[in-house]
mmCIF file of C-alpha atoms in Angstrom:
data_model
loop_
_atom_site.group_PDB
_atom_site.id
_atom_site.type_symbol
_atom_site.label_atom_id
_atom_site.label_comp_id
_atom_site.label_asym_id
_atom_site.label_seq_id
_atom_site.Cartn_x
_atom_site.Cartn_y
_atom_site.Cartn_z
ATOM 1 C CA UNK A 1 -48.190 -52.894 38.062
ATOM 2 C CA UNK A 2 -48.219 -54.602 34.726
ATOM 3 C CA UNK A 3 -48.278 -52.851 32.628
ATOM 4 C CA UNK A 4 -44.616 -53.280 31.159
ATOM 5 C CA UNK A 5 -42.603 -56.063 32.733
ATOM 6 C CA UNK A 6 -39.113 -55.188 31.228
ATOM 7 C CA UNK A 7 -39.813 -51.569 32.390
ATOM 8 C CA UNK A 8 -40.696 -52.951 36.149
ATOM 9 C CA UNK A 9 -37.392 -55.149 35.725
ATOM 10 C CA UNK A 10 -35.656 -52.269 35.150
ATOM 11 C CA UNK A 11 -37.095 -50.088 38.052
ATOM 12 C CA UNK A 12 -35.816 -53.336 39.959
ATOM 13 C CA UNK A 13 -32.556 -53.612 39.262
ATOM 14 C CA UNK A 14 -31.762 -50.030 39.645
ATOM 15 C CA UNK A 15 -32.420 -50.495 43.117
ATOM 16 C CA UNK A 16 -28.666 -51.828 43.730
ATOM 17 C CA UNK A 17 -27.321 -48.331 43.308
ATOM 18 C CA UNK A 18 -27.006 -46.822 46.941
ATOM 19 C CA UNK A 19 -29.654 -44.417 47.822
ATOM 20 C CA UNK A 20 -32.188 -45.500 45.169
ATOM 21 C CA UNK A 21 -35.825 -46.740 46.401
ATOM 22 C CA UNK A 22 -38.275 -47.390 44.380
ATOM 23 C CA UNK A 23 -39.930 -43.826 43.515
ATOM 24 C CA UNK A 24 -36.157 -42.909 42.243
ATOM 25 C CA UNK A 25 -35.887 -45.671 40.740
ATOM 26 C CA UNK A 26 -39.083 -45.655 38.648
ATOM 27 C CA UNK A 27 -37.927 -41.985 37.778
ATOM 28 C CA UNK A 28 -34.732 -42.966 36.699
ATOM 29 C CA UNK A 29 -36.096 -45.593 34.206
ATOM 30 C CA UNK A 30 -38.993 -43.590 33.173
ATOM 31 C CA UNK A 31 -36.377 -40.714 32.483
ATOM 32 C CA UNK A 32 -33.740 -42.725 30.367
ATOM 33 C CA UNK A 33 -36.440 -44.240 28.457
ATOM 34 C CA UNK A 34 -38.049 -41.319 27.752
ATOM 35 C CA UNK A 35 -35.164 -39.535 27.450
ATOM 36 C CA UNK A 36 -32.394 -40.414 26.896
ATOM 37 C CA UNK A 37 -31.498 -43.784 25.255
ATOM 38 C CA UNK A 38 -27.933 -43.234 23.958
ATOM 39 C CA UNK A 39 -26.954 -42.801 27.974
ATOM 40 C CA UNK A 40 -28.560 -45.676 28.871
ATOM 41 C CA UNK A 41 -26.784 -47.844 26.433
ATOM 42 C CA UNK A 42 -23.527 -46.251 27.279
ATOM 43 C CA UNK A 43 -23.874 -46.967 31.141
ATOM 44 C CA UNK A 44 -24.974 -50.692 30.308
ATOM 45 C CA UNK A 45 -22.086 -51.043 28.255
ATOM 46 C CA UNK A 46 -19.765 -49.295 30.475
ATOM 47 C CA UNK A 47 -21.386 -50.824 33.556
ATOM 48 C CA UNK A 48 -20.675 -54.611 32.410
ATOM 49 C CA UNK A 49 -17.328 -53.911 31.231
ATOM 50 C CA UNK A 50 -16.678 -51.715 34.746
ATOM 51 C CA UNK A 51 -18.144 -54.806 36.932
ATOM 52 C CA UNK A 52 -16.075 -57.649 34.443
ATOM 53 C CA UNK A 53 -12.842 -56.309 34.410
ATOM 54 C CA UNK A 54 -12.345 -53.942 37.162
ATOM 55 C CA UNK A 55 -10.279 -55.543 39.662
ATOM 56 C CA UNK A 56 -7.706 -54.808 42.420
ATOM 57 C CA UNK A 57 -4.192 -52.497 42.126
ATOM 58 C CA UNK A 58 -1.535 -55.019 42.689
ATOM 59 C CA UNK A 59 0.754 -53.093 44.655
ATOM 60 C CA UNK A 60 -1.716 -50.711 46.619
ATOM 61 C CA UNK A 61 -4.817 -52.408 45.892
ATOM 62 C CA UNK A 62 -7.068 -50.067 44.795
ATOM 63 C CA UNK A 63 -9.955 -50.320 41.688
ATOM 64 C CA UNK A 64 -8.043 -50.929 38.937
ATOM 65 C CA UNK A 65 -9.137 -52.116 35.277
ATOM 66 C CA UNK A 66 -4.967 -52.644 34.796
ATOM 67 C CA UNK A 67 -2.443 -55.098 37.013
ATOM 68 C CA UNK A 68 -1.136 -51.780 38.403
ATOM 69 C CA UNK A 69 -2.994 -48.786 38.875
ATOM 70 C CA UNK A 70 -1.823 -45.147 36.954
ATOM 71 C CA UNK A 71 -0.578 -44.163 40.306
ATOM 72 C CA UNK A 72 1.213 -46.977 41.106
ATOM 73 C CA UNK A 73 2.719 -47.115 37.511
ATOM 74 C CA UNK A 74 3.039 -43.327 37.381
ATOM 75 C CA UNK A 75 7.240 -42.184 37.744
ATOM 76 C CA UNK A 76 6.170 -39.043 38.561
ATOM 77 C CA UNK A 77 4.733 -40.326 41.904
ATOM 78 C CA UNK A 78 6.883 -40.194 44.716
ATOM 79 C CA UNK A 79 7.461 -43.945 46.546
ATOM 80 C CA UNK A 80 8.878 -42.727 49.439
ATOM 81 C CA UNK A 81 5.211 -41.507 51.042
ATOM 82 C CA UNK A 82 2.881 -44.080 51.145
ATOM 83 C CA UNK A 83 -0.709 -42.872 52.273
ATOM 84 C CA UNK A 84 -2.573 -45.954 53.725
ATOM 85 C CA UNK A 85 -6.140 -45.462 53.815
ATOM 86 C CA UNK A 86 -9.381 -47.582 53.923
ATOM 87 C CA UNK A 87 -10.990 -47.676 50.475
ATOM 88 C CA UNK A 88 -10.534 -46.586 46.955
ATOM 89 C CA UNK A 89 -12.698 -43.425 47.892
ATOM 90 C CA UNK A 90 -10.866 -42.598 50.205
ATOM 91 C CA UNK A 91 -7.809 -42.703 47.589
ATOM 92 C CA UNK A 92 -10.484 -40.292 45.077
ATOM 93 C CA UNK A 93 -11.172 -38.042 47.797
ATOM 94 C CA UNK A 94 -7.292 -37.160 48.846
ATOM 95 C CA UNK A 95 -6.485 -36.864 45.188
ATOM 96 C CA UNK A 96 -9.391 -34.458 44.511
ATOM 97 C CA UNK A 97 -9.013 -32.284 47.773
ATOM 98 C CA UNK A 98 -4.947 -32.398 48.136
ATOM 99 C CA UNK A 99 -1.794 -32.190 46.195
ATOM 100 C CA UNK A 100 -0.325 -35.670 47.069
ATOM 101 C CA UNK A 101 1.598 -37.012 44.747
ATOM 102 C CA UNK A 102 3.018 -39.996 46.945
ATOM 103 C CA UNK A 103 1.418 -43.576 46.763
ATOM 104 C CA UNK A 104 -1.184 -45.448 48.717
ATOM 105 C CA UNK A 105 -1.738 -48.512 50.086
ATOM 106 C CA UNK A 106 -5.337 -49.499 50.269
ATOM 107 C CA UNK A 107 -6.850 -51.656 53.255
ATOM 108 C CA UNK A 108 -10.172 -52.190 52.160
ATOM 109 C CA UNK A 109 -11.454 -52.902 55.102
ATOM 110 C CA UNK A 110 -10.502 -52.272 58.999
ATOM 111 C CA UNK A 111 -8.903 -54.832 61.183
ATOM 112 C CA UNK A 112 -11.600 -56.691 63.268
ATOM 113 C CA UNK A 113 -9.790 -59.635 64.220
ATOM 114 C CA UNK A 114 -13.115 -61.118 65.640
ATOM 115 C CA UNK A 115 -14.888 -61.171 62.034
ATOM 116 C CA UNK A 116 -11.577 -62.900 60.787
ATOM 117 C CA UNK A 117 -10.380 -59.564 59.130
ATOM 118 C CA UNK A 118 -6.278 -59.414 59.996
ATOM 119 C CA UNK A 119 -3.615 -58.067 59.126
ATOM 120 C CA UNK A 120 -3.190 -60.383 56.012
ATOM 121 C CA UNK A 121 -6.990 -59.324 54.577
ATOM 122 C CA UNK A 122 -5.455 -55.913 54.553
ATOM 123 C CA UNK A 123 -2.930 -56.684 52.922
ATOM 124 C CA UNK A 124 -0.129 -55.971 55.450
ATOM 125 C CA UNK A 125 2.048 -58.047 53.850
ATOM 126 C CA UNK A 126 2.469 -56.428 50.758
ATOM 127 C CA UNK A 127 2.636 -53.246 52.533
ATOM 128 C CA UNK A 128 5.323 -54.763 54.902
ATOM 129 C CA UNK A 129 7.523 -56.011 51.926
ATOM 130 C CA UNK A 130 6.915 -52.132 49.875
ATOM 131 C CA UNK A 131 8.433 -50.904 53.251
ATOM 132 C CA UNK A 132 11.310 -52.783 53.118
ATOM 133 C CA UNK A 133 12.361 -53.103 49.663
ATOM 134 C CA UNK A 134 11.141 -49.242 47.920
ATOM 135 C CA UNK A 135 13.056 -47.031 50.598
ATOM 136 C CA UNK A 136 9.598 -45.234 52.468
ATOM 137 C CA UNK A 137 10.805 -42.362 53.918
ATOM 138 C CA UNK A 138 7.149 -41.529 55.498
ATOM 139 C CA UNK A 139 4.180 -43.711 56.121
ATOM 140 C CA UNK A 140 0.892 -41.349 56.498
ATOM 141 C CA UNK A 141 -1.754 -42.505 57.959
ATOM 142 C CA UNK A 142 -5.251 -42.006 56.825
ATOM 143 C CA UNK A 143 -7.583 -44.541 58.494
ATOM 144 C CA UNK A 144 -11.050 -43.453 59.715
ATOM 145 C CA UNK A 145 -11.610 -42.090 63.310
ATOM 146 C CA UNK A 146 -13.719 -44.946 64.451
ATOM 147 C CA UNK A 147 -12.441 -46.927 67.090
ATOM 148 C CA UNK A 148 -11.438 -49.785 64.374
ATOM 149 C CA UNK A 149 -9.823 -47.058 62.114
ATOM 150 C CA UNK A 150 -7.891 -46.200 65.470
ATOM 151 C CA UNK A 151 -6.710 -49.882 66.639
ATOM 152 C CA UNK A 152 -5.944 -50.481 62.584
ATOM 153 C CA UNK A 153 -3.617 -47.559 62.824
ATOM 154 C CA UNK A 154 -2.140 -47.987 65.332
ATOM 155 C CA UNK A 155 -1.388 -51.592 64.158
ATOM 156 C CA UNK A 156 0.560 -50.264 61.163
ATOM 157 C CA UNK A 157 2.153 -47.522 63.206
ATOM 158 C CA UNK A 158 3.815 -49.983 65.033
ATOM 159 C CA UNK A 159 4.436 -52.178 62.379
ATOM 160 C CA UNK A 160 6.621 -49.115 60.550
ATOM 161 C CA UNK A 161 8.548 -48.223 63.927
ATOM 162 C CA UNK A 162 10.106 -51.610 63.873
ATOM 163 C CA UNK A 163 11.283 -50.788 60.178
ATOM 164 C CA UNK A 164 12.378 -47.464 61.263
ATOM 165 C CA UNK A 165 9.738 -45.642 58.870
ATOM 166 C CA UNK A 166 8.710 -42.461 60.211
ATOM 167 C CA UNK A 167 4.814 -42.700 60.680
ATOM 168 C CA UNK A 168 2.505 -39.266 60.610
ATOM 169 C CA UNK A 169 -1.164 -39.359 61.285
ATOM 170 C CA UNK A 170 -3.578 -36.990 59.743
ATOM 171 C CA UNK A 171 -5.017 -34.159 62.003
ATOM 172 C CA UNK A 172 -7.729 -34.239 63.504
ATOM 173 C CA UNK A 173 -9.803 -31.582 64.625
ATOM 174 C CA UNK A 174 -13.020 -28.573 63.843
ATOM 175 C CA UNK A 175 -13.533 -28.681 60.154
ATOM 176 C CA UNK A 176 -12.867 -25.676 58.143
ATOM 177 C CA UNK A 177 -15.993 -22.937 57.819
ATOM 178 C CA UNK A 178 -18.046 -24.757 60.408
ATOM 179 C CA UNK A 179 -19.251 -23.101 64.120
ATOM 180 C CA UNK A 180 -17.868 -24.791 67.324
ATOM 181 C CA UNK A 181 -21.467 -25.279 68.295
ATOM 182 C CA UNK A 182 -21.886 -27.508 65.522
ATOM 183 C CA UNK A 183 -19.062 -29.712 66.230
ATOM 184 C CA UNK A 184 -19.768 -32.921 68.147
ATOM 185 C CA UNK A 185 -18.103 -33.101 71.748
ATOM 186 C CA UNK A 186 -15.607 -36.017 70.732
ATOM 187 C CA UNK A 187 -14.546 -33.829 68.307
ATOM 188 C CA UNK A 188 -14.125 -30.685 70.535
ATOM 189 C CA UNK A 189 -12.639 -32.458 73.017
ATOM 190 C CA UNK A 190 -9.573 -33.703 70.235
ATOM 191 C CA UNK A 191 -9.364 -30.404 68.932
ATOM 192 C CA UNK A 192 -8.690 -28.865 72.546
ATOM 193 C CA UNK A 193 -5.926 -32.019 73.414
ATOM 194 C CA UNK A 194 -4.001 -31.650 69.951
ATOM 195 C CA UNK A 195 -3.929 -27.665 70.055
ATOM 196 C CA UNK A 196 -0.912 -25.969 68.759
ATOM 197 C CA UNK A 197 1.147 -22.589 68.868
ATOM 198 C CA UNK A 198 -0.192 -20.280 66.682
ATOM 199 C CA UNK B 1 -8.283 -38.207 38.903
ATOM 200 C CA UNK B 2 -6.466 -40.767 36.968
ATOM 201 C CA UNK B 3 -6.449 -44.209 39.096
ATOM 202 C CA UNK B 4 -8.941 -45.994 36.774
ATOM 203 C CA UNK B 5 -10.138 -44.477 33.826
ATOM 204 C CA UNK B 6 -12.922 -47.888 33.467
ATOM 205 C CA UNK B 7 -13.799 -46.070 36.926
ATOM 206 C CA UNK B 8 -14.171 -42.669 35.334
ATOM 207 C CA UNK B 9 -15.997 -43.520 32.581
ATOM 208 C CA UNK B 10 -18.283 -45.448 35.214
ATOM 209 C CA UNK B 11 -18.744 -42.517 37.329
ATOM 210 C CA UNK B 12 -19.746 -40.281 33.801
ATOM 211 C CA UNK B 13 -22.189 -42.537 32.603
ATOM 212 C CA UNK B 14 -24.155 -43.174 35.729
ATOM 213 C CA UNK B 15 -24.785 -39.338 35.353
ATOM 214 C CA UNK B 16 -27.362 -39.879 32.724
ATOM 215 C CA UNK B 17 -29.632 -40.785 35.291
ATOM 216 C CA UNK B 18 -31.942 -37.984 37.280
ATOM 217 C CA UNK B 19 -30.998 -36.179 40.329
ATOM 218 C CA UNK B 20 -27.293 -38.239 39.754
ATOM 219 C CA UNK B 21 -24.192 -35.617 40.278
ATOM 220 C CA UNK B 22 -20.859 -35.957 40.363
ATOM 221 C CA UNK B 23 -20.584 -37.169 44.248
ATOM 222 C CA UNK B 24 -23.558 -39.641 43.634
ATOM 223 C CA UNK B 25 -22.372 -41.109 40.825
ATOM 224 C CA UNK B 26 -18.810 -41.503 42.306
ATOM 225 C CA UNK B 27 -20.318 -43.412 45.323
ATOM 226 C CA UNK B 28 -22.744 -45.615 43.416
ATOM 227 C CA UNK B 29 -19.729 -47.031 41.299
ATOM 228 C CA UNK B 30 -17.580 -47.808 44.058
ATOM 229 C CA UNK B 31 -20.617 -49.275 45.807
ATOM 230 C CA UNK B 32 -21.307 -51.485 42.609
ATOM 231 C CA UNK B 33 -18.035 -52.357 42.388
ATOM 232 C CA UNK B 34 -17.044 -53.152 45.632
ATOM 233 C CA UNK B 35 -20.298 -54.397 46.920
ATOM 234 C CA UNK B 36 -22.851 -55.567 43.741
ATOM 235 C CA UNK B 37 -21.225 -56.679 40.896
ATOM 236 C CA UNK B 38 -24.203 -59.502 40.303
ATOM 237 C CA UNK B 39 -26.453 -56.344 40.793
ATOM 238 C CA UNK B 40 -24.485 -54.345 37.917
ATOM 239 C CA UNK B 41 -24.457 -56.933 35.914
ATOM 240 C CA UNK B 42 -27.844 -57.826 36.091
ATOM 241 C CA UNK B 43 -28.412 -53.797 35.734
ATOM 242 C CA UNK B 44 -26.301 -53.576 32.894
ATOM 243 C CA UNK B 45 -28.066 -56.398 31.197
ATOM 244 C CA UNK B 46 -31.847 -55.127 31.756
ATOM 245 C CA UNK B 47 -30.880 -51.819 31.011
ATOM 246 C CA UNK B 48 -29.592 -52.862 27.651
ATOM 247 C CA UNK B 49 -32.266 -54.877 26.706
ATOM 248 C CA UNK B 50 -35.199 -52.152 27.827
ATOM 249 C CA UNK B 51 -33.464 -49.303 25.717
ATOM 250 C CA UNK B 52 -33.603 -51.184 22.911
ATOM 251 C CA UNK B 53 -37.101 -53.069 23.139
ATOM 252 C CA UNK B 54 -39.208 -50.515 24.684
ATOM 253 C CA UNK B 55 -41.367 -48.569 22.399
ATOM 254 C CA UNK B 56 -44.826 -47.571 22.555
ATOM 255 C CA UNK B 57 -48.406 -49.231 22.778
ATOM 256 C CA UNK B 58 -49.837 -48.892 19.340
ATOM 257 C CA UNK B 59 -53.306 -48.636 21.053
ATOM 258 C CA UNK B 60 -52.686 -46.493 24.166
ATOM 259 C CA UNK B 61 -49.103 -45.459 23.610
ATOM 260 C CA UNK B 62 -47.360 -45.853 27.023
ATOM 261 C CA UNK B 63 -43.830 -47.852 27.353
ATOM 262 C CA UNK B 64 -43.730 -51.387 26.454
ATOM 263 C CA UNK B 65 -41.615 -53.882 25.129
ATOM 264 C CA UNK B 66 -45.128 -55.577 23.556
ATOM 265 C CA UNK B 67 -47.109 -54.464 20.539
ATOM 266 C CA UNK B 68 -49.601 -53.813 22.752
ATOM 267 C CA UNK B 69 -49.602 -53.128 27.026
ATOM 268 C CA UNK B 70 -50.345 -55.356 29.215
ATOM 269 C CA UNK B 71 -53.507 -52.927 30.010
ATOM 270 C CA UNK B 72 -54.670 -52.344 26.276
ATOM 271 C CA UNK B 73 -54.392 -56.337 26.039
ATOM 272 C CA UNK B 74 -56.115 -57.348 29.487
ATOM 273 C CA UNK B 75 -60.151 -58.282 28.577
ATOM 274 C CA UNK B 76 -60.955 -58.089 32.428
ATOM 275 C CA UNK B 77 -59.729 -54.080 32.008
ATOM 276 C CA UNK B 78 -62.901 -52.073 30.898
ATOM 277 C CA UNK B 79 -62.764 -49.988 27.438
ATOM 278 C CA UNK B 80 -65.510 -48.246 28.008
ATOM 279 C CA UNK B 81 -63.774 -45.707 30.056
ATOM 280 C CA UNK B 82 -60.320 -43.964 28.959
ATOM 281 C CA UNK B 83 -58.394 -42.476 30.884
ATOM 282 C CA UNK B 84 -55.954 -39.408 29.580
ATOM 283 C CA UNK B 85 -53.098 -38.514 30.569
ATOM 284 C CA UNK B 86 -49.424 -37.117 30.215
ATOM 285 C CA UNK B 87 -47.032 -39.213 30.667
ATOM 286 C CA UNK B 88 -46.237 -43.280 31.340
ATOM 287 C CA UNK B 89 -45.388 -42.025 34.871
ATOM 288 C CA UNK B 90 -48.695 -40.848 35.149
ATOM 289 C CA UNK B 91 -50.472 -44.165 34.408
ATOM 290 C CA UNK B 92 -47.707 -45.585 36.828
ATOM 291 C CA UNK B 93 -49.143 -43.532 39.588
ATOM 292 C CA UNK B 94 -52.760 -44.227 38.740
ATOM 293 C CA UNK B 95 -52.556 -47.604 38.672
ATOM 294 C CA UNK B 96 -50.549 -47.812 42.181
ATOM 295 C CA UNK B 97 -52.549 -45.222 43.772
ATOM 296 C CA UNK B 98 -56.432 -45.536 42.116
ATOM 297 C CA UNK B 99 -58.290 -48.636 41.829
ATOM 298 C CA UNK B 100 -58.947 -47.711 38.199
ATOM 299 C CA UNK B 101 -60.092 -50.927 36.230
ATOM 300 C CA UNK B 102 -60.789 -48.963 32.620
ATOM 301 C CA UNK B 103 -58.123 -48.050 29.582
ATOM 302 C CA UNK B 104 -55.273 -45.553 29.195
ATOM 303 C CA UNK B 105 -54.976 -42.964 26.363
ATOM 304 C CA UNK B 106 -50.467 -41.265 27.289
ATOM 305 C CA UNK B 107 -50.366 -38.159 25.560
ATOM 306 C CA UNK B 108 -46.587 -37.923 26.042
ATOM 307 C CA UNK B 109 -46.794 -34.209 25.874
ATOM 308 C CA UNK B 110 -49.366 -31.385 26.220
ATOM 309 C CA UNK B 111 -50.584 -29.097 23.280
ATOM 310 C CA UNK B 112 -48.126 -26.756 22.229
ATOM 311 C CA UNK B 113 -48.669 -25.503 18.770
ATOM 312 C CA UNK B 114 -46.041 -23.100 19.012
ATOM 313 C CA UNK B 115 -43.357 -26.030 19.515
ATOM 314 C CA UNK B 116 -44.839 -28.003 16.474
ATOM 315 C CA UNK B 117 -46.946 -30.365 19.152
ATOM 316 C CA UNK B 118 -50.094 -30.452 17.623
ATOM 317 C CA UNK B 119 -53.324 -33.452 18.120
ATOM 318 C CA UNK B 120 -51.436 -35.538 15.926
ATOM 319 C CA UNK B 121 -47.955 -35.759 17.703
ATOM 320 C CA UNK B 122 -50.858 -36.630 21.073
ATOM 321 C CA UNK B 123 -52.217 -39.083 18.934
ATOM 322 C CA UNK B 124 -55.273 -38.125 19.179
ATOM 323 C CA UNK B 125 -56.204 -39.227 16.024
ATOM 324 C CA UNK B 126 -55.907 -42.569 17.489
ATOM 325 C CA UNK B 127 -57.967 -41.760 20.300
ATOM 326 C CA UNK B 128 -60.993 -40.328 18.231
ATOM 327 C CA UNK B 129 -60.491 -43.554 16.461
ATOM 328 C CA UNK B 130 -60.820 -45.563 19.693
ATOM 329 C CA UNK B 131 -63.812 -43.175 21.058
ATOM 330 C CA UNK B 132 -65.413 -43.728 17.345
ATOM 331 C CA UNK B 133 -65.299 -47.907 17.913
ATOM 332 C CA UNK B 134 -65.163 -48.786 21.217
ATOM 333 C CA UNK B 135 -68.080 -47.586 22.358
ATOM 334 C CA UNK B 136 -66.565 -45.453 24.975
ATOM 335 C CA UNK B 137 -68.568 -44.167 27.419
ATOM 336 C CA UNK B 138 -66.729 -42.221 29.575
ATOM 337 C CA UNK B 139 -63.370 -40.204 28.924
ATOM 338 C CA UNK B 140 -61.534 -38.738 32.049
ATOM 339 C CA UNK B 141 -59.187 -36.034 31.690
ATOM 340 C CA UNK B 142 -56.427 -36.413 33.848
ATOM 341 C CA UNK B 143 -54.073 -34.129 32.377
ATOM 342 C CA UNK B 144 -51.741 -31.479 34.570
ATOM 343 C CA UNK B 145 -53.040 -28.146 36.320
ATOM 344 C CA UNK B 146 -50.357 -26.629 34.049
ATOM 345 C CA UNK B 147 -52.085 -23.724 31.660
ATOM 346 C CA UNK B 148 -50.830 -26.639 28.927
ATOM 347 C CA UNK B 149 -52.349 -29.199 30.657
ATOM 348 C CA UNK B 150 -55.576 -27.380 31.081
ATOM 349 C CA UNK B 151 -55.206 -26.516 27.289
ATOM 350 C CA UNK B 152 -54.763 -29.689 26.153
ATOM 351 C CA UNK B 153 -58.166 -31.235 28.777
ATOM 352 C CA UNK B 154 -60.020 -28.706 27.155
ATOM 353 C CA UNK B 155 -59.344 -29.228 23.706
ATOM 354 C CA UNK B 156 -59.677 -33.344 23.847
ATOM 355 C CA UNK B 157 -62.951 -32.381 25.560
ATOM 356 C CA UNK B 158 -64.151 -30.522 22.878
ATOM 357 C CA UNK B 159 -63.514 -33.619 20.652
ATOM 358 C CA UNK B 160 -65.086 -36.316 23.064
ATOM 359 C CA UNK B 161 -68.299 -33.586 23.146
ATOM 360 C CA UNK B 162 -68.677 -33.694 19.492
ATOM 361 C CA UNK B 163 -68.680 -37.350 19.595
ATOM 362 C CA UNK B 164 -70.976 -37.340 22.393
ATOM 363 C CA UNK B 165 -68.748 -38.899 24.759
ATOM 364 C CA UNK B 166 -69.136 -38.023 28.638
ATOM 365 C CA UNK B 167 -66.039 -36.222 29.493
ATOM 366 C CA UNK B 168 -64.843 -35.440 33.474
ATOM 367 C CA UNK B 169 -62.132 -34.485 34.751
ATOM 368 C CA UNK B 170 -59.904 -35.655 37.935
ATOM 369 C CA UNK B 171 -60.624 -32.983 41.132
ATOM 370 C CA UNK B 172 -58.435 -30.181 41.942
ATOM 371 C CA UNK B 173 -58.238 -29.399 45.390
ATOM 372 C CA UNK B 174 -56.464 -29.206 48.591
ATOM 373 C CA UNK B 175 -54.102 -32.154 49.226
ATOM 374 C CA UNK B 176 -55.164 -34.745 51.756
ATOM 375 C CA UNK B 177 -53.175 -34.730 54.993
ATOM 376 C CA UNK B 178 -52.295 -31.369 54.570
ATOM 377 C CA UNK B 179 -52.849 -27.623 56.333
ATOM 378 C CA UNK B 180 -54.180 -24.974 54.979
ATOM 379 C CA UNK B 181 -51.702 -23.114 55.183
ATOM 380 C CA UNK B 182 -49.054 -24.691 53.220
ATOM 381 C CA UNK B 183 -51.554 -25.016 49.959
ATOM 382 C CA UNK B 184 -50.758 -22.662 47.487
ATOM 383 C CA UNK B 185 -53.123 -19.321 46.953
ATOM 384 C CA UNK B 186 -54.042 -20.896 43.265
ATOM 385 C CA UNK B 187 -55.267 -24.648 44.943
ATOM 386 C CA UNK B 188 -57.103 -22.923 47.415
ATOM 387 C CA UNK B 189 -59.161 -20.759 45.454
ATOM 388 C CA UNK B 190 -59.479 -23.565 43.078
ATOM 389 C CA UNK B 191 -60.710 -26.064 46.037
ATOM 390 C CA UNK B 192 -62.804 -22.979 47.617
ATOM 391 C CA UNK B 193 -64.934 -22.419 44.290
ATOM 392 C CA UNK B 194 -65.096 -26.110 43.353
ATOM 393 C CA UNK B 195 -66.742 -26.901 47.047
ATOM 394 C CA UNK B 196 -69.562 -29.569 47.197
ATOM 395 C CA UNK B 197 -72.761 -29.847 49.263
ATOM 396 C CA UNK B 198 -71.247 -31.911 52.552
#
């Protein structure tokens, strides 16, 4: 289609957001154009400045525009529970659905020694040295339940019992408001192992 | 959530595009961020550049950055039949669907004179100008099968008719590909008194 080149570059390069083809796409231009014009010059603004300067927490290393994130700078955060999980959404999701108000420690990523991810890409280090020096009472761990969240887990677990940190793992189990016959049979199956008194 | 506030305003402004929610929008910023950042900039960029230098054809009045579309300026396109219709999505989908060779006339609205949305704000002074010089010999009407869209075929129709321009109009009917049974009772009545000798 020719018809408007800058309009068929822009139907293009909407296609790097996740889940956009090229009917959404073409919607999406179409719309803003039509539409909505202020928005679209706020998300280009906001989208180069976002993609510039937004760069890694250096403590926990999560998306950060600042050297430390606001939880990681925040007093009011408690240092002595660090939740490790996998990626910065994972961080959004906990702090939208839960009342934590310790710190994280980002992996971004899994360990998968064989594609040269180890402990250092994860940035065990750092977490090894917040261990030792801020006084972690707890170390919760939050990794995925893929076999790679499991070994990476277990990995840190280990590496906090030789501190001496006490190590918790998140439960897993049925989701809340969902039938057992919709639950998949790994799932079951960990539900019925980790049962408890009731 | 207060970890990046770049982030936030990321996640806010990517809602200005269709069908984008909250969730959406919070995964397509992490994905840019963590994944794309050559793809959000080059986003950012084109976005930019199309809200502010995309306006209308001043002969058929869809989007583009030009004076005058590719289609209005292409001499292998024939002007002897214009084509009507709604919207630029509209000549979007014609063009990618049809193997229409002739000109466009984009309402960018239907007849409404209750909401002030009279001929002129269609420019259809522009297109009686066109049917008065071009020596237009055929004028499809490929407006919507909205009671506005029917409204507004019937009234350009008129005009083409006084000028003694051939008018038609696109076929309503049952879908290709689909049953019976899933057209709507208004399509099916429409397709059952609009049947042709077979």
């Amino acid at each position: 289609m020719a018809a408007a080149p800058l309009l068929d570059q822009l139907v293009e390069a909407l296609r790097c957001l996740p889940g956009v083809g090229p009917k959404s796409a073409q919607r999406m231009a179409l719309h803003v154009l039509e539409r909505d014009r202020p928005g679209a010059l706020r998300l280009a603004g906001v989208l180069q400045e976002a993609a510039q300067r937004i760069g890694h927490c250096r403590v926990c290393r999560t998306l950060t525009e600042a050297e430390v994130c606001p939880i990681c700078a925040d007093p009011g955060r408690d240092g002595r529970v660090i939740c490790v999980v996998e990626t910065p959404a994972d961080v959004l999701a906990i702090e939208q659905a839960t009342g934590f108000r310790g710190r994280y420690h980002v992996l971004l990523g899994q360990l998968s020694p064989l594609d040269g991810i180890g402990p250092e890409e994860l940035g065990l280090d750092r977490l090894e040295a917040r261990l030792a020096q801020e006084g972690v009472g707890e170390l919760i761990l939050a990794t995925g339940t893929t076999v790679e969240g499991e070994v990476t887990a277990h990995y840190i677990g280990e590496m906090a019992r030789e501190r001496g940190v006490r190590t918790t793992r998140i439960a897993h189990g049925v989701p809340l408001g969902g039938g057992l016959e919709y639950v998949d049979r790994g799932t079951l199956s960990h539900a019925f192992e980790g049962r408890r008194e009731y």
